[in-house]
């Protein structure tokens, strides 16, 4: 029995099999050619209005200007050559606070629940360490974003503060926001 088609030559190599079956994602620095798929993901996530404070009517130019700022490391996650997620990594603050990283993540709705967010988060933690950050902080995690909160806690983040009613959720009204933090040393 050959359920993956190795004997029949249906799969060309182990990498294609891993991408399909094991959900291994190629995460790499974003390039200019990635602007269209990043914009599509950004617009989809922000337009929902349930996790980001960005204006749902933000223009493509403004969104890409924010996501590809010069002080930002921007990455994409690919599955089978298609961009399914993106994240940014930057200093949370300048000067005396520049050793603490901040990051933001977006996953295409068609790829949610497949491990893209976890793969990008693990990659991000490694990149943050490689770049010399000593900690990572998320400033505005909406309390109703339970899958993100669960992931961050699994990866060692703690809720260090609550901002009561700080986010106006489109369906649930004013909900709390968490500040989450973890050391990288």
PDB file of C-alpha atoms in Angstrom:
ATOM      1  CA  UNK A   1       0.000   0.000   0.000  1.00  0.00           C
ATOM      2  CA  UNK A   2       1.322   3.434  -0.987  1.00  0.00           C
ATOM      3  CA  UNK A   3      -1.139   6.088   0.280  1.00  0.00           C
ATOM      4  CA  UNK A   4       1.094   9.006  -0.643  1.00  0.00           C
ATOM      5  CA  UNK A   5       1.882   7.945  -4.196  1.00  0.00           C
ATOM      6  CA  UNK A   6       5.642   7.607  -3.842  1.00  0.00           C
ATOM      7  CA  UNK A   7       5.826   4.363  -5.846  1.00  0.00           C
ATOM      8  CA  UNK A   8       3.627   5.681  -8.653  1.00  0.00           C
ATOM      9  CA  UNK A   9       5.692   8.872  -8.960  1.00  0.00           C
ATOM     10  CA  UNK A  10       2.684  11.048  -8.165  1.00  0.00           C
ATOM     11  CA  UNK A  11       4.763  13.190  -5.853  1.00  0.00           C
ATOM     12  CA  UNK A  12       8.029  14.507  -7.136  1.00  0.00           C
ATOM     13  CA  UNK A  13       9.824  14.760  -3.818  1.00  0.00           C
ATOM     14  CA  UNK A  14       9.587  14.607  -0.054  1.00  0.00           C
ATOM     15  CA  UNK A  15       9.233  18.392   0.197  1.00  0.00           C
ATOM     16  CA  UNK A  16       5.970  18.419  -1.769  1.00  0.00           C
ATOM     17  CA  UNK A  17       4.684  15.583   0.387  1.00  0.00           C
ATOM     18  CA  UNK A  18       5.619  17.473   3.552  1.00  0.00           C
ATOM     19  CA  UNK A  19       3.908  20.654   2.363  1.00  0.00           C
ATOM     20  CA  UNK A  20       0.738  18.751   1.592  1.00  0.00           C
ATOM     21  CA  UNK A  21       0.535  16.271   4.450  1.00  0.00           C
ATOM     22  CA  UNK A  22       2.582  17.725   7.282  1.00  0.00           C
ATOM     23  CA  UNK A  23       1.589  21.341   6.627  1.00  0.00           C
ATOM     24  CA  UNK A  24       5.166  22.556   6.577  1.00  0.00           C
ATOM     25  CA  UNK A  25       5.184  26.191   5.561  1.00  0.00           C
ATOM     26  CA  UNK A  26       7.987  28.083   3.883  1.00  0.00           C
ATOM     27  CA  UNK A  27       8.424  31.300   5.842  1.00  0.00           C
ATOM     28  CA  UNK A  28      10.644  33.914   4.261  1.00  0.00           C
ATOM     29  CA  UNK A  29      11.231  37.666   4.153  1.00  0.00           C
ATOM     30  CA  UNK A  30       8.622  39.399   2.033  1.00  0.00           C
ATOM     31  CA  UNK A  31       9.624  40.984  -1.282  1.00  0.00           C
ATOM     32  CA  UNK A  32       7.954  43.598  -3.481  1.00  0.00           C
ATOM     33  CA  UNK A  33       6.285  40.876  -5.546  1.00  0.00           C
ATOM     34  CA  UNK A  34       4.401  39.829  -2.379  1.00  0.00           C
ATOM     35  CA  UNK A  35       2.507  43.115  -2.050  1.00  0.00           C
ATOM     36  CA  UNK A  36      -0.667  41.883  -3.778  1.00  0.00           C
ATOM     37  CA  UNK A  37      -1.185  38.727  -1.704  1.00  0.00           C
ATOM     38  CA  UNK A  38      -0.165  40.530   1.497  1.00  0.00           C
ATOM     39  CA  UNK A  39      -2.686  43.278   0.713  1.00  0.00           C
ATOM     40  CA  UNK A  40      -5.399  40.682   0.094  1.00  0.00           C
ATOM     41  CA  UNK A  41      -4.750  39.045   3.468  1.00  0.00           C
ATOM     42  CA  UNK A  42      -4.396  42.393   5.258  1.00  0.00           C
ATOM     43  CA  UNK A  43      -7.626  43.726   3.777  1.00  0.00           C
ATOM     44  CA  UNK A  44      -9.546  40.541   4.569  1.00  0.00           C
ATOM     45  CA  UNK A  45      -8.401  40.496   8.211  1.00  0.00           C
ATOM     46  CA  UNK A  46      -8.827  44.205   8.876  1.00  0.00           C
ATOM     47  CA  UNK A  47     -12.197  44.430   7.097  1.00  0.00           C
ATOM     48  CA  UNK A  48     -13.616  41.850   9.514  1.00  0.00           C
ATOM     49  CA  UNK A  49     -13.090  44.418  12.275  1.00  0.00           C
ATOM     50  CA  UNK A  50     -12.767  41.832  15.038  1.00  0.00           C
ATOM     51  CA  UNK A  51      -9.023  41.689  15.785  1.00  0.00           C
ATOM     52  CA  UNK A  52      -7.238  44.834  14.544  1.00  0.00           C
ATOM     53  CA  UNK A  53      -7.852  48.505  15.282  1.00  0.00           C
ATOM     54  CA  UNK A  54      -6.893  49.559  11.752  1.00  0.00           C
ATOM     55  CA  UNK A  55      -9.569  51.338   9.734  1.00  0.00           C
ATOM     56  CA  UNK A  56     -11.442  48.728   7.659  1.00  0.00           C
ATOM     57  CA  UNK A  57     -11.489  51.296   4.841  1.00  0.00           C
ATOM     58  CA  UNK A  58      -7.686  51.733   4.916  1.00  0.00           C
ATOM     59  CA  UNK A  59      -6.304  52.120   1.416  1.00  0.00           C
ATOM     60  CA  UNK A  60      -3.984  49.580  -0.142  1.00  0.00           C
ATOM     61  CA  UNK A  61      -1.206  52.172  -0.203  1.00  0.00           C
ATOM     62  CA  UNK A  62      -1.582  53.006   3.505  1.00  0.00           C
ATOM     63  CA  UNK A  63      -1.847  49.343   4.503  1.00  0.00           C
ATOM     64  CA  UNK A  64       1.284  48.350   2.621  1.00  0.00           C
ATOM     65  CA  UNK A  65       3.063  51.457   3.915  1.00  0.00           C
ATOM     66  CA  UNK A  66       2.308  50.306   7.462  1.00  0.00           C
ATOM     67  CA  UNK A  67       3.113  46.618   6.893  1.00  0.00           C
ATOM     68  CA  UNK A  68       6.355  47.311   4.989  1.00  0.00           C
ATOM     69  CA  UNK A  69       7.700  50.217   7.080  1.00  0.00           C
ATOM     70  CA  UNK A  70      11.445  50.719   6.899  1.00  0.00           C
ATOM     71  CA  UNK A  71      11.843  49.822  10.598  1.00  0.00           C
ATOM     72  CA  UNK A  72       9.921  46.578  10.133  1.00  0.00           C
ATOM     73  CA  UNK A  73      10.896  43.043   9.196  1.00  0.00           C
ATOM     74  CA  UNK A  74       8.061  41.652   7.072  1.00  0.00           C
ATOM     75  CA  UNK A  75       7.660  37.939   6.377  1.00  0.00           C
ATOM     76  CA  UNK A  76       5.274  35.722   4.449  1.00  0.00           C
ATOM     77  CA  UNK A  77       4.252  32.088   4.891  1.00  0.00           C
ATOM     78  CA  UNK A  78       3.821  29.998   1.758  1.00  0.00           C
ATOM     79  CA  UNK A  79       2.114  26.687   1.247  1.00  0.00           C
ATOM     80  CA  UNK A  80       2.627  25.142  -2.159  1.00  0.00           C
ATOM     81  CA  UNK A  81       3.863  28.463  -3.553  1.00  0.00           C
ATOM     82  CA  UNK A  82       0.771  30.385  -2.381  1.00  0.00           C
ATOM     83  CA  UNK A  83       1.073  33.043   0.336  1.00  0.00           C
ATOM     84  CA  UNK A  84      -1.244  32.061   3.175  1.00  0.00           C
ATOM     85  CA  UNK A  85      -0.015  34.334   5.971  1.00  0.00           C
ATOM     86  CA  UNK A  86       2.183  37.274   6.840  1.00  0.00           C
ATOM     87  CA  UNK A  87       3.745  38.760   9.923  1.00  0.00           C
ATOM     88  CA  UNK A  88       5.757  41.795  10.919  1.00  0.00           C
ATOM     89  CA  UNK A  89       8.463  42.134  13.545  1.00  0.00           C
ATOM     90  CA  UNK A  90       9.804  45.407  14.897  1.00  0.00           C
ATOM     91  CA  UNK A  91      10.932  47.095  18.077  1.00  0.00           C
ATOM     92  CA  UNK A  92       8.001  47.832  20.366  1.00  0.00           C
ATOM     93  CA  UNK A  93       9.498  51.240  21.148  1.00  0.00           C
ATOM     94  CA  UNK A  94      12.609  53.185  20.180  1.00  0.00           C
ATOM     95  CA  UNK A  95      15.534  54.068  22.411  1.00  0.00           C
ATOM     96  CA  UNK A  96      15.617  52.496  25.856  1.00  0.00           C
ATOM     97  CA  UNK A  97      12.737  50.149  24.939  1.00  0.00           C
ATOM     98  CA  UNK A  98      14.134  48.962  21.609  1.00  0.00           C
ATOM     99  CA  UNK A  99      15.234  45.618  23.074  1.00  0.00           C
ATOM    100  CA  UNK A 100      11.574  44.526  23.330  1.00  0.00           C
ATOM    101  CA  UNK A 101      10.047  43.257  20.096  1.00  0.00           C
ATOM    102  CA  UNK A 102       6.518  43.655  18.862  1.00  0.00           C
ATOM    103  CA  UNK A 103       4.872  41.600  16.153  1.00  0.00           C
ATOM    104  CA  UNK A 104       1.580  41.268  14.296  1.00  0.00           C
ATOM    105  CA  UNK A 105       0.243  38.268  12.414  1.00  0.00           C
ATOM    106  CA  UNK A 106      -2.383  37.724   9.733  1.00  0.00           C
ATOM    107  CA  UNK A 107      -3.549  34.452   8.181  1.00  0.00           C
ATOM    108  CA  UNK A 108      -5.768  34.077   5.145  1.00  0.00           C
ATOM    109  CA  UNK A 109      -9.227  32.782   6.080  1.00  0.00           C
ATOM    110  CA  UNK A 110      -8.717  29.877   3.683  1.00  0.00           C
ATOM    111  CA  UNK A 111      -5.672  28.723   5.680  1.00  0.00           C
ATOM    112  CA  UNK A 112      -6.883  29.192   9.261  1.00  0.00           C
ATOM    113  CA  UNK A 113      -6.731  26.178  11.525  1.00  0.00           C
ATOM    114  CA  UNK A 114      -3.884  24.611   9.534  1.00  0.00           C
ATOM    115  CA  UNK A 115      -0.971  25.701  11.725  1.00  0.00           C
ATOM    116  CA  UNK A 116       0.074  28.775   9.741  1.00  0.00           C
ATOM    117  CA  UNK A 117      -0.186  31.066  12.766  1.00  0.00           C
ATOM    118  CA  UNK A 118       1.823  28.716  14.981  1.00  0.00           C
ATOM    119  CA  UNK A 119       4.496  28.255  12.312  1.00  0.00           C
ATOM    120  CA  UNK A 120       4.829  32.017  11.851  1.00  0.00           C
ATOM    121  CA  UNK A 121       4.856  32.606  15.624  1.00  0.00           C
ATOM    122  CA  UNK A 122       7.628  30.073  16.184  1.00  0.00           C
ATOM    123  CA  UNK A 123       9.588  31.548  13.274  1.00  0.00           C
ATOM    124  CA  UNK A 124       9.054  35.037  14.668  1.00  0.00           C
ATOM    125  CA  UNK A 125      10.386  34.103  18.099  1.00  0.00           C
ATOM    126  CA  UNK A 126      13.516  32.713  16.467  1.00  0.00           C
ATOM    127  CA  UNK A 127      13.947  35.803  14.307  1.00  0.00           C
ATOM    128  CA  UNK A 128      13.459  38.088  17.299  1.00  0.00           C
ATOM    129  CA  UNK A 129      16.211  36.267  19.179  1.00  0.00           C
ATOM    130  CA  UNK A 130      18.466  36.316  16.112  1.00  0.00           C
ATOM    131  CA  UNK A 131      17.955  40.086  15.812  1.00  0.00           C
ATOM    132  CA  UNK A 132      18.944  40.564  19.469  1.00  0.00           C
ATOM    133  CA  UNK A 133      15.587  41.263  21.086  1.00  0.00           C
ATOM    134  CA  UNK A 134      15.400  40.268  24.759  1.00  0.00           C
ATOM    135  CA  UNK A 135      11.607  40.044  25.045  1.00  0.00           C
ATOM    136  CA  UNK A 136       8.426  40.280  23.011  1.00  0.00           C
ATOM    137  CA  UNK A 137       5.271  42.189  23.856  1.00  0.00           C
ATOM    138  CA  UNK A 138       1.870  42.287  22.208  1.00  0.00           C
ATOM    139  CA  UNK A 139       0.223  45.583  23.103  1.00  0.00           C
ATOM    140  CA  UNK A 140      -3.352  44.989  21.983  1.00  0.00           C
ATOM    141  CA  UNK A 141      -4.639  41.404  21.942  1.00  0.00           C
ATOM    142  CA  UNK A 142      -8.426  41.484  21.705  1.00  0.00           C
ATOM    143  CA  UNK A 143      -9.889  39.232  24.416  1.00  0.00           C
ATOM    144  CA  UNK A 144     -12.357  37.629  21.995  1.00  0.00           C
ATOM    145  CA  UNK A 145      -9.476  36.415  19.785  1.00  0.00           C
ATOM    146  CA  UNK A 146      -9.364  33.188  21.762  1.00  0.00           C
ATOM    147  CA  UNK A 147      -7.318  31.164  19.273  1.00  0.00           C
ATOM    148  CA  UNK A 148      -4.536  33.766  19.306  1.00  0.00           C
ATOM    149  CA  UNK A 149      -4.554  34.038  23.090  1.00  0.00           C
ATOM    150  CA  UNK A 150      -4.396  30.250  23.402  1.00  0.00           C
ATOM    151  CA  UNK A 151      -1.466  30.097  20.955  1.00  0.00           C
ATOM    152  CA  UNK A 152       0.463  32.889  22.685  1.00  0.00           C
ATOM    153  CA  UNK A 153      -0.004  31.219  26.061  1.00  0.00           C
ATOM    154  CA  UNK A 154       1.175  27.887  24.647  1.00  0.00           C
ATOM    155  CA  UNK A 155       4.288  29.707  23.422  1.00  0.00           C
ATOM    156  CA  UNK A 156       5.046  31.148  26.857  1.00  0.00           C
ATOM    157  CA  UNK A 157       3.328  34.537  26.732  1.00  0.00           C
ATOM    158  CA  UNK A 158       1.538  35.774  29.814  1.00  0.00           C
ATOM    159  CA  UNK A 159      -1.232  38.315  30.140  1.00  0.00           C
ATOM    160  CA  UNK A 160       0.441  41.126  32.072  1.00  0.00           C
ATOM    161  CA  UNK A 161      -2.315  43.681  31.793  1.00  0.00           C
ATOM    162  CA  UNK A 162      -5.947  44.158  30.854  1.00  0.00           C
ATOM    163  CA  UNK A 163      -7.389  47.240  29.202  1.00  0.00           C
ATOM    164  CA  UNK A 164     -11.097  47.127  30.110  1.00  0.00           C
ATOM    165  CA  UNK A 165     -13.448  47.756  27.186  1.00  0.00           C
ATOM    166  CA  UNK A 166     -10.626  49.084  24.990  1.00  0.00           C
ATOM    167  CA  UNK A 167     -11.815  47.478  21.731  1.00  0.00           C
ATOM    168  CA  UNK A 168     -15.121  48.075  19.980  1.00  0.00           C
ATOM    169  CA  UNK A 169     -15.967  44.653  18.552  1.00  0.00           C
ATOM    170  CA  UNK A 170     -18.472  44.745  15.669  1.00  0.00           C
ATOM    171  CA  UNK A 171     -20.672  42.003  17.183  1.00  0.00           C
ATOM    172  CA  UNK A 172     -19.867  41.967  20.915  1.00  0.00           C
ATOM    173  CA  UNK A 173     -19.543  45.658  21.691  1.00  0.00           C
ATOM    174  CA  UNK A 174     -16.798  46.931  23.962  1.00  0.00           C
ATOM    175  CA  UNK A 175     -14.475  44.090  24.967  1.00  0.00           C
ATOM    176  CA  UNK A 176     -11.244  43.890  26.942  1.00  0.00           C
ATOM    177  CA  UNK A 177      -7.783  43.944  25.431  1.00  0.00           C
ATOM    178  CA  UNK A 178      -4.751  42.165  26.827  1.00  0.00           C
ATOM    179  CA  UNK A 179      -1.112  43.120  26.938  1.00  0.00           C
ATOM    180  CA  UNK A 180       0.914  39.915  26.578  1.00  0.00           C
ATOM    181  CA  UNK A 181       4.629  39.479  27.246  1.00  0.00           C
ATOM    182  CA  UNK A 182       7.392  36.869  27.266  1.00  0.00           C
ATOM    183  CA  UNK A 183      11.126  36.902  27.766  1.00  0.00           C
ATOM    184  CA  UNK A 184      13.373  35.721  24.942  1.00  0.00           C
ATOM    185  CA  UNK A 185      16.441  35.128  27.124  1.00  0.00           C
TER     186      UNK A 185
END
